[in-house]
CSV table of C-alpha atoms and ligand atoms in Angstrom, one decimal:
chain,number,residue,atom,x,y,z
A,6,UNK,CA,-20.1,-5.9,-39.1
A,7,UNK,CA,-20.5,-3.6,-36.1
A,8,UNK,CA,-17.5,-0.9,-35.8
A,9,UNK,CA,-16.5,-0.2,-32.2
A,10,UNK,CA,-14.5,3.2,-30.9
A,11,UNK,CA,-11.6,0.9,-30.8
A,12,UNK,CA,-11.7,-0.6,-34.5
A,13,UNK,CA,-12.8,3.0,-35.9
A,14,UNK,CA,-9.9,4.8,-34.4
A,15,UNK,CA,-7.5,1.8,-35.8
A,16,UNK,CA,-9.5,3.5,-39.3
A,17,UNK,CA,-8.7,6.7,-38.8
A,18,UNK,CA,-4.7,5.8,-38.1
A,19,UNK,CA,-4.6,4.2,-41.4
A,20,UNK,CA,-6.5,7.0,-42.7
A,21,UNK,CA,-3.5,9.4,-41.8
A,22,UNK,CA,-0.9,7.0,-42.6
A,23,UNK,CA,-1.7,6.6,-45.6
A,24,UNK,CA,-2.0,10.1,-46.1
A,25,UNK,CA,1.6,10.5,-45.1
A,26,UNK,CA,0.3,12.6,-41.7
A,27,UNK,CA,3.1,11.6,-38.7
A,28,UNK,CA,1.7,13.4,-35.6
A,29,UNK,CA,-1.5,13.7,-34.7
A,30,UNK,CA,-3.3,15.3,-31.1
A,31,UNK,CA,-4.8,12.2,-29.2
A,32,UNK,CA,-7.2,12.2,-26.3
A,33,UNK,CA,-6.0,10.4,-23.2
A,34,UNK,CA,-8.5,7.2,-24.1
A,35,UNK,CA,-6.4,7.0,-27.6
A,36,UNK,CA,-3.5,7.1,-25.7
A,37,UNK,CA,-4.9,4.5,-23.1
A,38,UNK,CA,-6.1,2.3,-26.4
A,39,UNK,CA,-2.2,2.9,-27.8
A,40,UNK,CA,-0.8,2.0,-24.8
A,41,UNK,CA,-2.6,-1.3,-24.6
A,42,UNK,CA,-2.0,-1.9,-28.5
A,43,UNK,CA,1.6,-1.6,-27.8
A,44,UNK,CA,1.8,-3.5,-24.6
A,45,UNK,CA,0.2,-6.2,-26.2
A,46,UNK,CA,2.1,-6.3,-29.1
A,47,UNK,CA,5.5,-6.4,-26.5
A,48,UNK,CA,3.9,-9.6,-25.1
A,49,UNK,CA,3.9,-11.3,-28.8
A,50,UNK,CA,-0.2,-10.9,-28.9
A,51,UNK,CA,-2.3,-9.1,-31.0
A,52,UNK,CA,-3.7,-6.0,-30.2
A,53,UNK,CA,-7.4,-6.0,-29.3
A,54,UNK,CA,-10.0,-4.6,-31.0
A,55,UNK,CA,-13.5,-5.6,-30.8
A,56,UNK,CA,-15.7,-6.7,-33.7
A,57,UNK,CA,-13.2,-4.6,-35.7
A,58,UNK,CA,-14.2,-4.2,-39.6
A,59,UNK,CA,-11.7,-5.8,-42.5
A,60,UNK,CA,-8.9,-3.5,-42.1
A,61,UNK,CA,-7.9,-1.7,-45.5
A,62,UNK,CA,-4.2,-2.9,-45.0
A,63,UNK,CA,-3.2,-6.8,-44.4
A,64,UNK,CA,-3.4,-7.0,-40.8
A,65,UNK,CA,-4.6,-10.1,-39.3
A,66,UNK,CA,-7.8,-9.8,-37.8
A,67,UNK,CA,-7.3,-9.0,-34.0
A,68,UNK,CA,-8.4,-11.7,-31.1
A,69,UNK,CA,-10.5,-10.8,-28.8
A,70,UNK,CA,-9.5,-10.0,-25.2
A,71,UNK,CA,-9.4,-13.2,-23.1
A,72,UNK,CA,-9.7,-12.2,-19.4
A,73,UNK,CA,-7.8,-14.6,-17.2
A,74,UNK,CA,-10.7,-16.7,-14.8
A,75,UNK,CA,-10.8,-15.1,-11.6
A,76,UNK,CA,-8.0,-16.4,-9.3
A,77,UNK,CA,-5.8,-17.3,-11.9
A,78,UNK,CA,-2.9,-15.7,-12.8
A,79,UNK,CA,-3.0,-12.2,-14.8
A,80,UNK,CA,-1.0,-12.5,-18.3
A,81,UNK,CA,1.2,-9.8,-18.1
A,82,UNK,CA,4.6,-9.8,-16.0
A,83,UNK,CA,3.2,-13.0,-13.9
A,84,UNK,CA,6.5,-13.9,-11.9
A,85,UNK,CA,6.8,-10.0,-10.8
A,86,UNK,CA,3.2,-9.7,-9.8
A,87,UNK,CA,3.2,-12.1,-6.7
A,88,UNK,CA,6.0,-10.9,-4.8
A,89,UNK,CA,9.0,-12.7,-6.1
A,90,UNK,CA,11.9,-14.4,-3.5
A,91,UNK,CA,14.8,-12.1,-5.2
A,92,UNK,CA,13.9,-10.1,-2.6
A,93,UNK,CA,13.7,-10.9,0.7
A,94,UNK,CA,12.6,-8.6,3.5
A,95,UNK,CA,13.9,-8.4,6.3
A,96,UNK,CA,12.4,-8.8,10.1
A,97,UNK,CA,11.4,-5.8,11.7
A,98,UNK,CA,8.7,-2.9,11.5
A,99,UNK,CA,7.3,-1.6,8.9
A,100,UNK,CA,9.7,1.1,8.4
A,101,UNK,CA,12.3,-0.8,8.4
A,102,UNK,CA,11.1,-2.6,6.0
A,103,UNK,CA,10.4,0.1,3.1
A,104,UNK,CA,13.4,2.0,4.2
A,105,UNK,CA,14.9,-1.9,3.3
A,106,UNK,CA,13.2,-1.6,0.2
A,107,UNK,CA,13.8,2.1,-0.4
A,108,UNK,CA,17.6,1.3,0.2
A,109,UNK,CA,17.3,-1.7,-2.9
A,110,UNK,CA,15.3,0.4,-5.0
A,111,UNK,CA,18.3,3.0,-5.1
A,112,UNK,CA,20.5,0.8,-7.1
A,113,UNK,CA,18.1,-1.6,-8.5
A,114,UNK,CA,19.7,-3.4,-11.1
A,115,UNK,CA,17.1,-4.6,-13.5
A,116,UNK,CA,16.1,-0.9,-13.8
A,117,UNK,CA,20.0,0.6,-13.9
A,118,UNK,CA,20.8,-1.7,-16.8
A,119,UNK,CA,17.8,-0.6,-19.0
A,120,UNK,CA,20.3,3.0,-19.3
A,121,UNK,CA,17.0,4.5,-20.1
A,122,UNK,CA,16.1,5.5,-17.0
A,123,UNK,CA,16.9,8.9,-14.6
A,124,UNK,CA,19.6,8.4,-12.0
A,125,UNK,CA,17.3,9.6,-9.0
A,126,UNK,CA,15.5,7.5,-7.5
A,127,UNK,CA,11.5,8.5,-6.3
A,128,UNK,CA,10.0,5.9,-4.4
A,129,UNK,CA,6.5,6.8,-2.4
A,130,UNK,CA,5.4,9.5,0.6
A,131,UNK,CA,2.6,9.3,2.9
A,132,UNK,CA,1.5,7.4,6.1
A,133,UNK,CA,2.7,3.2,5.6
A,134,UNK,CA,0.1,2.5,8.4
A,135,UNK,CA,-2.7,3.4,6.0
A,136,UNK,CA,-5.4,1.0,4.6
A,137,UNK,CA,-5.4,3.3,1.1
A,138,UNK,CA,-2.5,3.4,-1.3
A,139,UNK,CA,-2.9,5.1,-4.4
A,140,UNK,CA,-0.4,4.0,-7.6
A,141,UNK,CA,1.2,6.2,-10.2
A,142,UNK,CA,3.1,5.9,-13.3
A,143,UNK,CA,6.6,7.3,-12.7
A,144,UNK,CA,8.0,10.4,-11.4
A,145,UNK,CA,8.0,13.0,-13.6
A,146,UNK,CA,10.1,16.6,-13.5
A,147,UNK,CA,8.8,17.8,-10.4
A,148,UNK,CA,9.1,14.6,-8.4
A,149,UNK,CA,12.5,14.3,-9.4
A,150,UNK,CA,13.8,17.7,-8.2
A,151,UNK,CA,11.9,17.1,-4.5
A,152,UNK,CA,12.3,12.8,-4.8
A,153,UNK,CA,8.0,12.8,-3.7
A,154,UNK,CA,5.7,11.2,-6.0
A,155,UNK,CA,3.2,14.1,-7.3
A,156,UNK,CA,4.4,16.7,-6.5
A,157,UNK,CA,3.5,18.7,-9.8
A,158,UNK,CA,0.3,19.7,-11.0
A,159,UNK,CA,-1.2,16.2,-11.4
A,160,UNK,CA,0.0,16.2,-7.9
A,161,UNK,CA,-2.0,19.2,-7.0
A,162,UNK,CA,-5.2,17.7,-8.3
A,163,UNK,CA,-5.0,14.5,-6.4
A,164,UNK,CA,-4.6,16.4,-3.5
A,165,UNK,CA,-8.0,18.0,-4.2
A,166,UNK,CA,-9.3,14.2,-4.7
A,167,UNK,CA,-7.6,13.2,-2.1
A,168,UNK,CA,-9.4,16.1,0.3
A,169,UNK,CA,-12.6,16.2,-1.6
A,170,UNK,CA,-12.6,12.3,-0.4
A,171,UNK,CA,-11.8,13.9,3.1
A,172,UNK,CA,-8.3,12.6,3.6
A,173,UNK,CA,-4.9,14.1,3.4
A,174,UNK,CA,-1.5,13.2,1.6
A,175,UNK,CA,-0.5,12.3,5.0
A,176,UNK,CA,-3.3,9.9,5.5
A,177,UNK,CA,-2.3,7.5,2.7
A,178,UNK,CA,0.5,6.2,1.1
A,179,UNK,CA,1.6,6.9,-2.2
A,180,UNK,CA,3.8,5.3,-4.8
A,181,UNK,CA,4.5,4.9,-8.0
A,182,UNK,CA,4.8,1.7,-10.4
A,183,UNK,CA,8.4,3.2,-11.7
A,184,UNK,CA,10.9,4.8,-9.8
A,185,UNK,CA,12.9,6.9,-11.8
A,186,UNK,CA,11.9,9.5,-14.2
A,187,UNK,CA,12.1,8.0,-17.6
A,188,UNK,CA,14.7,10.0,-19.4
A,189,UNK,CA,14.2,11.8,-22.8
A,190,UNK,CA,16.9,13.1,-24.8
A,191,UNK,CA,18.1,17.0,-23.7
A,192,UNK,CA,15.7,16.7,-21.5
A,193,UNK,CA,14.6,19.2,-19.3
A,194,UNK,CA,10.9,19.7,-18.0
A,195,UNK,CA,9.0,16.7,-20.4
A,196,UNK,CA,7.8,13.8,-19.2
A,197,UNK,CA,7.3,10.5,-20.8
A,198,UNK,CA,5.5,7.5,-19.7
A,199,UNK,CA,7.4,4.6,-18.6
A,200,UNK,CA,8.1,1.7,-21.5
A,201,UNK,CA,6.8,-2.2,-20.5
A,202,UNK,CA,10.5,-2.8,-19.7
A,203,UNK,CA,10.7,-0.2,-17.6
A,204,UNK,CA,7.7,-1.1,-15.4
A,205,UNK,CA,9.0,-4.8,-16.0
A,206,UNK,CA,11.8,-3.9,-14.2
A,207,UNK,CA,10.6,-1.4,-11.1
A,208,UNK,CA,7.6,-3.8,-10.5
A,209,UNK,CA,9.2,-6.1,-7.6
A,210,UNK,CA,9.2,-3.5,-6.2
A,211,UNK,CA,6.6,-1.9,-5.9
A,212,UNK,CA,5.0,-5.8,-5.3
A,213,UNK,CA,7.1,-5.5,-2.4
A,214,UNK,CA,6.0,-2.1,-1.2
A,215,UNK,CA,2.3,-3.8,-1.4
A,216,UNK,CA,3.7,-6.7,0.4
A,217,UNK,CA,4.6,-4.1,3.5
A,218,UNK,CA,1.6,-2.1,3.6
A,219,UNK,CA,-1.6,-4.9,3.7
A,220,UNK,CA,-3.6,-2.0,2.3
A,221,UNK,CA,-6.9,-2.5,2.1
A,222,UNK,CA,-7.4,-0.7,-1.1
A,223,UNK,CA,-5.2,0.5,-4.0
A,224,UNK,CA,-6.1,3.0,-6.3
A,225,UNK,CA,-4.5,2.8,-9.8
A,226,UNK,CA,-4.1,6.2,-11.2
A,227,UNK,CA,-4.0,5.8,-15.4
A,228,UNK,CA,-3.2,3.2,-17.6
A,229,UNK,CA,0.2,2.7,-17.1
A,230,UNK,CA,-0.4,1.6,-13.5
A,231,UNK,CA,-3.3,0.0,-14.1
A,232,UNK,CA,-2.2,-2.5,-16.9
A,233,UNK,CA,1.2,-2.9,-15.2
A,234,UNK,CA,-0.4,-3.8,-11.8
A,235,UNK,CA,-3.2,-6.6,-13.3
A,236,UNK,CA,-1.4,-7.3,-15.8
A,237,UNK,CA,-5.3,-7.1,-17.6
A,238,UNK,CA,-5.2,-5.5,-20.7
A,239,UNK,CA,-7.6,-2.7,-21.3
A,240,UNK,CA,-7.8,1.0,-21.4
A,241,UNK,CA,-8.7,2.7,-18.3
A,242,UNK,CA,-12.3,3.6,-19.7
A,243,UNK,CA,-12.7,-0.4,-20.1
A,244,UNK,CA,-11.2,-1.3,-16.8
A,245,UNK,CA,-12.8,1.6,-13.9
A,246,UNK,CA,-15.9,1.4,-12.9
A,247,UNK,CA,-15.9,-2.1,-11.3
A,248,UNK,CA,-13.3,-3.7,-8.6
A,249,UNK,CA,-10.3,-5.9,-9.4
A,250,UNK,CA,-8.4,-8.2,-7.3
A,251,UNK,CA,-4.6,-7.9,-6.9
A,252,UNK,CA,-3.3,-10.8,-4.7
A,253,UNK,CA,-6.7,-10.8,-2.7
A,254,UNK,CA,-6.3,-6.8,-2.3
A,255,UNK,CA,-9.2,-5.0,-3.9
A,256,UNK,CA,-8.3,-2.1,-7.0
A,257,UNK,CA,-10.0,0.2,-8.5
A,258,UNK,CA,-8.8,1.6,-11.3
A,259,UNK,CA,-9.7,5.6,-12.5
A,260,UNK,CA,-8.1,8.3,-15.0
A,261,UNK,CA,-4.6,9.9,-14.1
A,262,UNK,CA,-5.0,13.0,-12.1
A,263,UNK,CA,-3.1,14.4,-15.5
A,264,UNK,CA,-6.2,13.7,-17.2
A,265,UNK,CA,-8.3,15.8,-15.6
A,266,UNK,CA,-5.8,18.6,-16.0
A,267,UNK,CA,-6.1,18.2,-19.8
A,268,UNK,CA,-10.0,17.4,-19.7
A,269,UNK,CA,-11.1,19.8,-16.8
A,270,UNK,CA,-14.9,19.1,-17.4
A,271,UNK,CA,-17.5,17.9,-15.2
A,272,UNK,CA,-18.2,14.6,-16.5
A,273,UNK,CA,-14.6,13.7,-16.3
A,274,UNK,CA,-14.5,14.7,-12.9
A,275,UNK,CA,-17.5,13.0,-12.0
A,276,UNK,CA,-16.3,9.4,-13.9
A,277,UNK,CA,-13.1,9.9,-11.5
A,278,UNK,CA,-15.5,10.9,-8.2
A,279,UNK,CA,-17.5,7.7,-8.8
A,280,UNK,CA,-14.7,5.5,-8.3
A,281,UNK,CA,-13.3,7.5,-5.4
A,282,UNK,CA,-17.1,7.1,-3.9
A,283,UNK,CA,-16.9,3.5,-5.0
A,284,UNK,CA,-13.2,3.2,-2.7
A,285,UNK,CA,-15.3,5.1,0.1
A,286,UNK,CA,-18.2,3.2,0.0
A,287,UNK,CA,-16.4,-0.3,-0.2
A,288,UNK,CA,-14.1,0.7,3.1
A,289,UNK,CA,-16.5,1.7,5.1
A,290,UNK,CA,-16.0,5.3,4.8
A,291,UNK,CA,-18.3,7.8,5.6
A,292,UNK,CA,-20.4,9.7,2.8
A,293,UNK,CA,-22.5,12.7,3.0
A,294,UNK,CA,-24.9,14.0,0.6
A,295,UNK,CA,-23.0,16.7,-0.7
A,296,UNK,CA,-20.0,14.4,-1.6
A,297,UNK,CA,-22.3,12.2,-3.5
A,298,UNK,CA,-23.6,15.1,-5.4
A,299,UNK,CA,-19.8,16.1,-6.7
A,300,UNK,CA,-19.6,17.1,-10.1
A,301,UNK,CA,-23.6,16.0,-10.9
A,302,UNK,CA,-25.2,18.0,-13.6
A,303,UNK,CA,-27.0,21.0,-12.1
A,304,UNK,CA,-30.5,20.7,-12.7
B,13,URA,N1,2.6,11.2,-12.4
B,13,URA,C1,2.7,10.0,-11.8
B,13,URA,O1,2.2,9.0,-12.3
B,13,URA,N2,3.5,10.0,-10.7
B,13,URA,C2,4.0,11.0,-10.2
B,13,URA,O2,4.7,10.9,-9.1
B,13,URA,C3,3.8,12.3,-10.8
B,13,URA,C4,3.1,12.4,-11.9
């Protein structure tokens, strides 16, 4: 039987486990494959892993992935994913619209009664007249303290995308998929991601936010926003590199700006450059020679 990356890192957990280890240093496509074990196993479903060998322990056999046909709906958070009649917007502009949704974000129940959320409330910056919105996870330390979504380092580095792509902060809109910083006990600069509840909970929401804008385009930035967004399970390394259809809206799907922070090499760079040329390419944008060359090998 063949062993994938996905069946030999399951190995190598039960390797340490049985060896007693409890912490180990993972790479961000562990965490991605983590992530998508543990969503999966929130759902009642098994967690995927291809062609994996007879595991040493009694675990049942994974099933495969089964990707939904297109036009039919994704399997995760269905009801929350087309934009659900609990809310109801109101007539008017745009603005009045988000500021609507900004407004019912604030005190958003479903989220306030998880108690495992931050009281501030972070919901998106940027122009709503845009045809590009880019998705993160949740606010994180920095966010909080200024209430803008990446604001921080990873912040820093999608600005460099963002203007490497020849556009500006102020020429798209950008949200997150949870709107309060998930809290940590004595907590004071760490971050964690956002639980399936949590994103559960904040993604009317953001449905709603996509509802307002008509972009044309959506980034996802990581996993988190990825999986909660399609609803497709996967890690991002499975699901970038091709387009996917949220409600008729095209996504592409690439690696946290975070991630290139922690794996500042070329290639990396160059995985997330080819599905920011992909987003140009696909809206019309114009592309010169030198931005197709970004992060190439140098001969
Ligand atoms: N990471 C995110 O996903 N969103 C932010 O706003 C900041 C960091």
């Amino acid at each position: 039987m063949t062993s994938t990356p996905n069946s030999l890192f399951r190995h190598y957990l039960d390797s340490l486990i049985q060896r007693g280890t409890t912490r180990a240093s993972l790479t961000e496509e562990a965490r991605d494959v983590l992530r998508t074990w543990y969503l999966t196993a929130k759902k009642g479903g098994r967690a995927h892993s291809p062609s994996s060998p007879s595991s040493p322990s009694s675990r049942p056999e994974p099933e495969p992935v089964k990707t939904p046909p297109p036009g039919t709906a994704p399997e995760l958070f269905p009801e929350e994913r087309k934009p659900s009649s609990s809310i109801t917007l109101p007539e008017g502009t745009m603005e009045e619209k988000l500021q609507y949704l900004r407004d019912l974000a604030q005190n958003w129940k479903p989220a306030r009664d998880l108690n495992s959320l931050r009281d501030t409330m972070v919901f998106a910056t940027g122009n709503p007249h845009t045809q590009l919105m880019l998705i993160g996870e949740a606010p994180g330390y920095y966010e909080e303290v200024q209430r803008e979504p990446f604001v921080g380092r990873a912040g820093e580095k999608l600005n460099q995308i963002l203007k490497a792509m020849g556009l500006s902060r102020d020429m798209v809109y950008i949200s997150n998929i949870v709107k309060f910083r998930p809290a940590l006990p004595n907590q004071r600069t760490n971050n964690r991601a956002p639980t399936p509840e949590e994103i559960e909970a904040c993604l009317p929401i953001i449905m709603h936010e996509i509802q307002v804008i008509q972009p044309k385009m959506i980034i996802a930035l990581g996993g988190t926003a990825a999986v909660g967004l399609l609803g497709e399970q996967g890690s991002v390394s499975s699901m970038r590199g091709r387009f996917h259809d949220l409600n008729g809206i095209p996504v592409r799907v690439t690696y946290h700006p975070s991630y290139l922070l922690r794996s500042d090499n070329p290639r990396e760079k160059r995985k997330v450059w080819e599905d920011m040329l992909a987003v140009m390419e696909r809206m019309g944008m114009p592309v010169s020679e030198k931005q197709r060359g970004y992060f190439l090998p140098r001969e």
